[in-house]
Coordinates of C-alpha atoms in Angstrom, one line a residue:
M10 CA 8.8 -14.1 -18.7
S11 CA 12.5 -12.6 -18.6
N12 CA 14.4 -12.8 -15.4
E13 CA 15.6 -9.6 -16.2
F14 CA 13.5 -6.1 -17.2
T15 CA 14.8 -3.3 -18.8
I16 CA 14.1 0.2 -16.5
G17 CA 16.7 2.5 -17.6
T18 CA 20.3 4.2 -19.0
R19 CA 22.9 3.4 -16.4
L20 CA 24.8 6.8 -15.7
D21 CA 28.5 5.4 -16.0
S22 CA 28.3 3.7 -19.2
A23 CA 24.9 5.1 -21.5
T24 CA 24.3 1.5 -21.2
T25 CA 20.7 -0.6 -20.7
A26 CA 20.5 -0.5 -16.8
T27 CA 18.2 -4.0 -16.3
L28 CA 16.4 -4.9 -12.7
R29 CA 16.1 -8.5 -11.4
A30 CA 12.3 -10.0 -11.5
P31 CA 12.7 -13.1 -9.5
R32 CA 14.4 -10.8 -6.2
L33 CA 11.4 -9.0 -5.6
N34 CA 10.8 -11.1 -3.7
R35 CA 12.4 -9.3 -1.2
H36 CA 11.2 -5.5 0.5
T37 CA 12.3 -2.8 -1.1
F38 CA 12.7 0.5 0.0
W39 CA 11.9 3.6 -2.5
C40 CA 13.3 6.8 -1.1
G41 CA 13.2 10.3 -3.3
Q42 CA 12.2 13.9 -1.9
S43 CA 9.8 15.5 -3.4
G44 CA 10.8 16.7 -6.5
S45 CA 13.3 14.0 -6.9
G46 CA 10.5 11.8 -10.0
K47 CA 10.3 9.0 -7.5
T48 CA 6.7 8.5 -7.9
Y49 CA 7.0 8.8 -11.6
A50 CA 10.2 6.6 -11.4
L51 CA 8.4 3.2 -9.5
G52 CA 5.0 4.4 -12.5
V53 CA 8.6 2.7 -14.5
L54 CA 8.6 -0.1 -12.2
L55 CA 5.1 -0.8 -12.1
E56 CA 4.7 -0.8 -15.6
Q57 CA 8.2 -3.3 -16.4
I58 CA 6.7 -5.6 -13.4
L59 CA 4.0 -5.9 -15.6
L60 CA 5.3 -6.9 -18.6
H61 CA 7.7 -9.2 -17.5
T62 CA 6.6 -11.3 -14.7
R63 CA 3.4 -13.1 -13.3
L64 CA 3.9 -10.9 -9.6
P65 CA 0.2 -9.6 -8.9
L66 CA 0.5 -6.4 -7.6
V67 CA -1.4 -4.4 -5.0
V68 CA -1.0 -0.2 -5.2
L69 CA -2.0 1.6 -2.1
D70 CA -2.0 5.3 -3.9
P71 CA -2.7 7.9 -1.9
N72 CA -2.2 10.7 -3.9
S73 CA -4.3 9.1 -6.8
D74 CA -0.9 9.0 -9.1
F75 CA -1.4 5.5 -10.3
V76 CA -5.1 5.4 -10.9
K77 CA -4.4 5.3 -14.8
L78 CA -2.4 2.4 -14.8
N79 CA -4.4 0.9 -17.3
A80 CA -4.4 3.7 -20.0
V81 CA -1.2 3.0 -22.4
R82 CA 0.4 6.2 -23.5
P83 CA -0.4 7.4 -27.5
D84 CA 2.8 7.0 -28.0
A85 CA 3.6 3.6 -26.3
P86 CA 4.7 1.1 -29.2
A87 CA 2.2 -1.0 -30.7
D88 CA 4.1 -4.5 -28.9
V89 CA 4.0 -2.9 -25.4
A90 CA -0.3 -1.1 -25.8
A91 CA -0.7 -4.9 -26.6
Q92 CA 0.7 -6.6 -24.0
L93 CA -0.7 -3.7 -20.8
A94 CA -4.2 -4.0 -22.8
S95 CA -4.3 -8.1 -22.0
R96 CA -3.3 -7.6 -17.8
D97 CA -6.2 -6.9 -15.8
I98 CA -5.8 -4.0 -14.2
R99 CA -8.3 -3.1 -11.5
V100 CA -8.8 0.5 -10.1
L101 CA -11.3 1.1 -7.0
R102 CA -12.1 4.7 -6.7
M103 CA -14.4 6.1 -4.5
D104 CA -16.6 8.1 -7.2
G105 CA -14.9 5.6 -10.2
D106 CA -16.7 2.7 -12.0
D107 CA -15.4 0.0 -10.1
P108 CA -16.4 1.8 -6.7
L109 CA -13.4 1.2 -4.0
R110 CA -15.8 0.5 -1.0
V111 CA -15.0 -1.6 2.4
R112 CA -17.6 -3.7 3.8
F113 CA -17.0 -3.1 7.9
M114 CA -18.1 -6.9 8.6
D115 CA -15.5 -8.3 7.0
M116 CA -12.5 -6.4 8.2
D117 CA -10.7 -8.6 10.9
M118 CA -12.7 -7.8 14.3
R119 CA -10.1 -6.2 16.4
S120 CA -9.8 -4.3 13.5
R121 CA -13.0 -3.0 13.4
A122 CA -12.9 -2.8 17.1
A123 CA -9.8 0.1 15.9
V124 CA -12.2 1.5 13.8
L125 CA -14.2 2.4 16.4
Q126 CA -11.3 3.4 18.9
L127 CA -12.8 0.9 21.5
D128 CA -10.1 -0.2 23.7
P129 CA -10.5 -4.1 25.6
V130 CA -9.6 -2.4 28.4
L131 CA -11.2 0.9 29.1
D132 CA -13.8 -0.6 26.8
A133 CA -14.4 -4.0 27.9
E134 CA -17.8 -4.5 27.8
E135 CA -18.5 -3.1 24.3
F136 CA -15.3 -5.2 23.0
N137 CA -17.1 -7.9 24.7
A138 CA -20.1 -7.0 22.1
M139 CA -17.7 -6.9 19.5
L140 CA -16.9 -10.0 19.6
R141 CA -20.2 -11.5 19.8
L142 CA -21.0 -9.5 16.6
D143 CA -20.0 -12.2 14.5
S144 CA -21.4 -15.2 15.8
A145 CA -24.8 -13.1 15.8
L146 CA -24.6 -12.8 12.1
V147 CA -24.1 -15.9 11.1
L148 CA -27.0 -16.2 9.2
G149 CA -26.0 -12.6 7.5
L150 CA -27.7 -9.6 8.0
D151 CA -30.8 -8.3 6.6
R152 CA -31.5 -5.1 7.2
P153 CA -29.1 -1.9 7.4
L154 CA -26.3 -2.8 10.1
I155 CA -27.8 0.0 12.8
Q156 CA -31.3 -0.8 12.1
W157 CA -30.1 -4.4 13.2
L158 CA -27.7 -3.4 16.5
R159 CA -30.8 -1.4 17.4
E160 CA -33.3 -4.3 17.2
G161 CA -30.9 -7.0 18.3
D162 CA -31.5 -9.0 21.6
D163 CA -28.1 -8.4 22.9
P164 CA -28.2 -5.0 25.2
L165 CA -25.2 -4.0 24.0
F166 CA -25.8 -4.1 20.7
P167 CA -27.4 -0.2 20.8
R168 CA -23.8 0.8 22.5
I169 CA -22.3 0.2 19.4
A170 CA -24.9 1.5 17.1
M171 CA -24.4 4.7 19.2
R172 CA -20.5 4.8 19.1
L173 CA -21.0 4.3 15.3
E174 CA -23.3 7.2 15.1
N175 CA -21.7 9.4 17.6
L176 CA -17.9 9.0 15.9
G177 CA -19.4 9.7 12.1
I178 CA -18.7 6.7 11.4
V179 CA -21.5 5.6 10.1
D180 CA -21.5 8.6 7.4
W181 CA -18.6 7.6 5.3
E182 CA -19.2 6.8 2.2
L183 CA -16.4 4.1 2.0
W184 CA -19.2 1.7 3.6
A185 CA -20.1 -0.2 0.7
W186 CA -23.6 -1.7 3.4
G187 CA -24.0 -5.3 1.6
N188 CA -22.5 -4.4 -1.9
R189 CA -19.2 -5.4 -3.0
G190 CA -16.2 -4.5 -1.4
V191 CA -12.2 -3.9 -2.4
T192 CA -11.6 -7.5 -0.6
E193 CA -14.0 -8.9 -2.2
V194 CA -11.7 -7.8 -5.5
I195 CA -8.1 -8.1 -3.5
D196 CA -9.5 -12.2 -3.8
E197 CA -9.8 -12.7 -7.8
K198 CA -6.4 -12.4 -7.6
A199 CA -5.9 -9.1 -10.9
D200 CA -2.6 -8.5 -12.1
A201 CA -3.0 -5.4 -10.5
T202 CA -5.4 -4.0 -8.5
V203 CA -5.0 -0.4 -7.5
V204 CA -6.5 1.0 -4.7
D205 CA -6.8 5.0 -4.9
L206 CA -6.8 6.4 -1.3
G207 CA -6.6 10.2 -2.8
G208 CA -10.4 10.4 -2.7
L209 CA -10.8 9.7 0.8
G210 CA -12.6 12.0 2.9
S211 CA -10.4 11.4 6.1
A212 CA -7.0 10.2 7.3
A213 CA -9.5 7.6 9.2
Q214 CA -11.0 7.0 5.9
L215 CA -7.2 6.4 4.4
Q216 CA -6.3 3.8 7.3
T217 CA -9.8 1.8 7.1
T218 CA -9.0 1.0 4.1
A219 CA -5.2 0.1 3.9
L220 CA -5.8 -2.0 6.9
A221 CA -9.2 -3.9 5.5
V222 CA -6.6 -4.6 1.9
L223 CA -3.0 -5.8 4.6
D224 CA -5.8 -7.9 7.1
R225 CA -7.2 -9.7 3.6
L226 CA -4.0 -10.3 2.4
W227 CA -1.8 -11.9 6.0
A228 CA -5.4 -13.5 6.5
Q229 CA -4.6 -15.4 3.3
R230 CA -0.5 -16.0 3.3
H231 CA -1.0 -19.6 4.3
E232 CA -2.2 -19.5 0.7
R233 CA 1.0 -18.8 -0.4
I234 CA 0.4 -16.3 -3.4
A235 CA 3.2 -13.8 -4.5
R236 CA 2.0 -11.0 -4.2
L237 CA 3.9 -7.8 -4.0
I238 CA 2.1 -5.3 -2.0
V239 CA 2.9 -1.3 -3.4
I240 CA 2.4 1.7 -0.4
D241 CA 3.2 4.9 -1.9
E242 CA 3.8 7.7 1.3
A243 CA 4.1 5.3 3.0
H244 CA 4.7 7.3 6.5
N245 CA 0.9 7.9 6.1
L246 CA 0.3 4.6 6.8
A247 CA 3.8 3.2 9.5
A248 CA 5.7 6.2 10.5
P249 CA 6.9 6.0 14.1
E250 CA 4.4 7.3 16.1
A251 CA 1.1 6.5 15.6
D252 CA -1.5 8.7 17.7
T253 CA -5.0 6.7 17.7
P254 CA -5.9 2.8 17.7
L255 CA -6.3 2.7 14.1
A256 CA -3.1 4.1 13.0
R257 CA -1.0 2.1 15.4
A258 CA -3.2 -1.2 13.9
V259 CA -1.8 -0.2 10.0
R260 CA 1.6 0.5 11.3
D261 CA 1.6 -3.0 13.3
R262 CA 0.1 -4.7 10.6
I263 CA 2.5 -3.0 8.0
V264 CA 5.4 -4.3 10.2
Q265 CA 3.5 -7.8 10.7
I266 CA 4.4 -8.1 7.0
A267 CA 7.5 -6.5 6.9
A268 CA 9.3 -8.9 9.9
E269 CA 7.3 -12.4 8.5
G270 CA 5.4 -11.3 5.0
R271 CA 8.3 -12.9 3.2
K272 CA 8.1 -16.5 4.1
Y273 CA 4.4 -16.5 3.1
G274 CA 5.3 -14.6 -1.1
I275 CA 3.9 -11.2 0.5
W276 CA 6.3 -8.9 -0.2
L277 CA 6.8 -5.0 0.4
L278 CA 7.1 -1.9 -1.7
L279 CA 7.4 1.2 0.8
S280 CA 8.1 4.6 -1.0
T281 CA 8.3 7.5 1.2
Q282 CA 10.6 10.9 1.1
R283 CA 13.0 10.1 4.4
P284 CA 13.7 7.2 5.9
S285 CA 13.4 8.6 9.1
K286 CA 8.9 8.5 8.0
L287 CA 9.2 5.0 8.9
H288 CA 9.3 2.5 11.8
P289 CA 12.8 1.6 12.0
N290 CA 11.7 -2.6 12.0
V291 CA 10.0 -2.1 8.6
I292 CA 13.4 -0.5 6.7
S293 CA 15.0 -2.8 8.6
Q294 CA 13.3 -5.6 6.9
C295 CA 14.2 -4.3 3.5
D296 CA 16.8 -6.1 0.9
N297 CA 16.6 -3.5 -1.9
L298 CA 17.3 -0.1 -2.1
A299 CA 15.9 2.9 -4.8
L300 CA 17.6 6.3 -3.9
M301 CA 16.4 9.4 -5.4
K302 CA 18.0 12.8 -4.9
M303 CA 18.4 13.3 -1.3
S304 CA 19.9 16.2 -0.2
S305 CA 20.2 15.6 3.6
S306 CA 23.7 14.4 4.6
R307 CA 21.7 13.1 7.8
D308 CA 19.5 10.9 6.6
L309 CA 21.7 9.3 3.7
D310 CA 24.4 8.4 6.7
E311 CA 21.0 6.2 8.0
L312 CA 20.7 4.9 4.4
G313 CA 24.4 3.6 5.4
Q314 CA 23.7 2.2 7.9
I315 CA 20.9 0.3 7.1
F316 CA 21.9 -0.7 4.0
G317 CA 25.3 -1.5 4.1
F318 CA 25.5 -3.3 0.3
A319 CA 25.2 0.5 -1.5
P320 CA 28.5 2.0 -1.7
E321 CA 29.4 4.8 -0.2
E322 CA 30.5 6.8 -3.3
L323 CA 27.4 6.0 -4.6
L324 CA 25.1 7.4 -1.7
Q325 CA 27.1 10.6 -1.5
R326 CA 26.7 11.8 -5.1
S327 CA 22.7 10.7 -3.9
P328 CA 22.6 15.4 -3.9
G329 CA 23.0 15.6 -7.4
F330 CA 21.1 13.6 -8.8
A331 CA 19.1 15.0 -11.5
Q332 CA 15.2 14.7 -11.6
G333 CA 14.9 11.0 -12.5
Q334 CA 18.1 9.5 -11.2
A335 CA 18.7 7.0 -9.3
L336 CA 20.6 4.4 -6.9
F337 CA 20.3 0.4 -7.7
A338 CA 21.5 -1.9 -4.9
G339 CA 20.6 -4.8 -3.3
G340 CA 19.4 -8.5 -4.4
F341 CA 17.5 -6.6 -7.3
A342 CA 20.4 -5.2 -8.6
P343 CA 22.8 -7.4 -11.1
E344 CA 25.5 -4.6 -8.7
P345 CA 24.8 -1.4 -7.6
Q346 CA 24.5 1.2 -10.1
L347 CA 23.3 4.9 -11.4
V348 CA 20.1 4.7 -13.3
Q349 CA 18.7 7.3 -15.4
M350 CA 15.2 6.0 -15.3
G351 CA 13.0 5.4 -18.6
T352 CA 10.1 6.6 -20.0
R353 CA 6.8 6.5 -18.7
L354 CA 4.5 4.0 -20.9
T355 CA 1.3 4.4 -19.1
L356 CA -0.6 7.2 -18.0
E357 CA 0.7 9.7 -14.8
G358 CA -2.6 10.1 -12.5
G359 CA -1.1 13.5 -10.6
S360 CA 0.7 15.7 -11.6
D361 CA 2.0 19.4 -10.0
V362 CA -0.1 22.4 -9.7
A363 CA 0.9 24.7 -12.1
V364 CA 2.6 29.0 -10.9
P365 CA -0.7 31.2 -12.3
V366 CA 2.0 33.5 -14.4
R367 CA 0.3 36.5 -15.8

């Protein structure tokens, strides 16, 4: 595998633009306003990572934009198509051949409490009952969880069952209920695992799935298995403000990975429309910048303060970028460069809705 890979053409010289694969071992901030070509460009990068590295990807995909990362375009060069076809790319979808499911009891205990909106102080008895669940389930479930909770010896377990029902959580189609869950797929360490969050029925289900994935990757951190976690529309999961225990749990896990993950080989690529939409403790940990069209002078000033390695004169050209043009700066760029992104090799999962015309 090569140390550098091509991502497009340099705007200033029409020569090949490359990125340094080894410097993906830093967190990356990928930013561009709506219509800038941000998602398409991110797809170009993911394809090149698959072609030129053995770095496993875990993609949290809220808009189903990358669900065809395993489908090569008919016009792709034959050698490239063969390379991509040889990679192990899993796409987990609610209604797909490889169903997206979460095993409730496989989640971190505190994450389960967040799903149930349990506070360790205000809901002390029920929270403590959650602590006892793990030891009570040493031998596993022999019947549905709700039934097991209602028939158990612990007098507080029926209250956990009632909370699951009252919040409507038990009705989520997301649950594996004994079948194969997303964390088991993560454990298999595919070349790329795309977790399609776009088919989930609520923000709480999206957050639950993301939290299950992030918790599992964090729990495995001491194995030091290099992974790049790609979070598209990252403001859905790591916004500065979080108004529910579940939203706070996801955000705090991402903040923790941003602060401590690099030494364990857990690296983030966070894509969003504006820097102000992400928690500042996440952005401040990023050493790579990909900036597409950004018209807001306030946002550009903020980016200039955070990413001092990006030349001011190049940042200020961002409002004039055409679709698919980007500034790359930081460790993964040989030097700060303005780039016209290359073409996609795999099919796009999503597209804009056309305006009806007569």
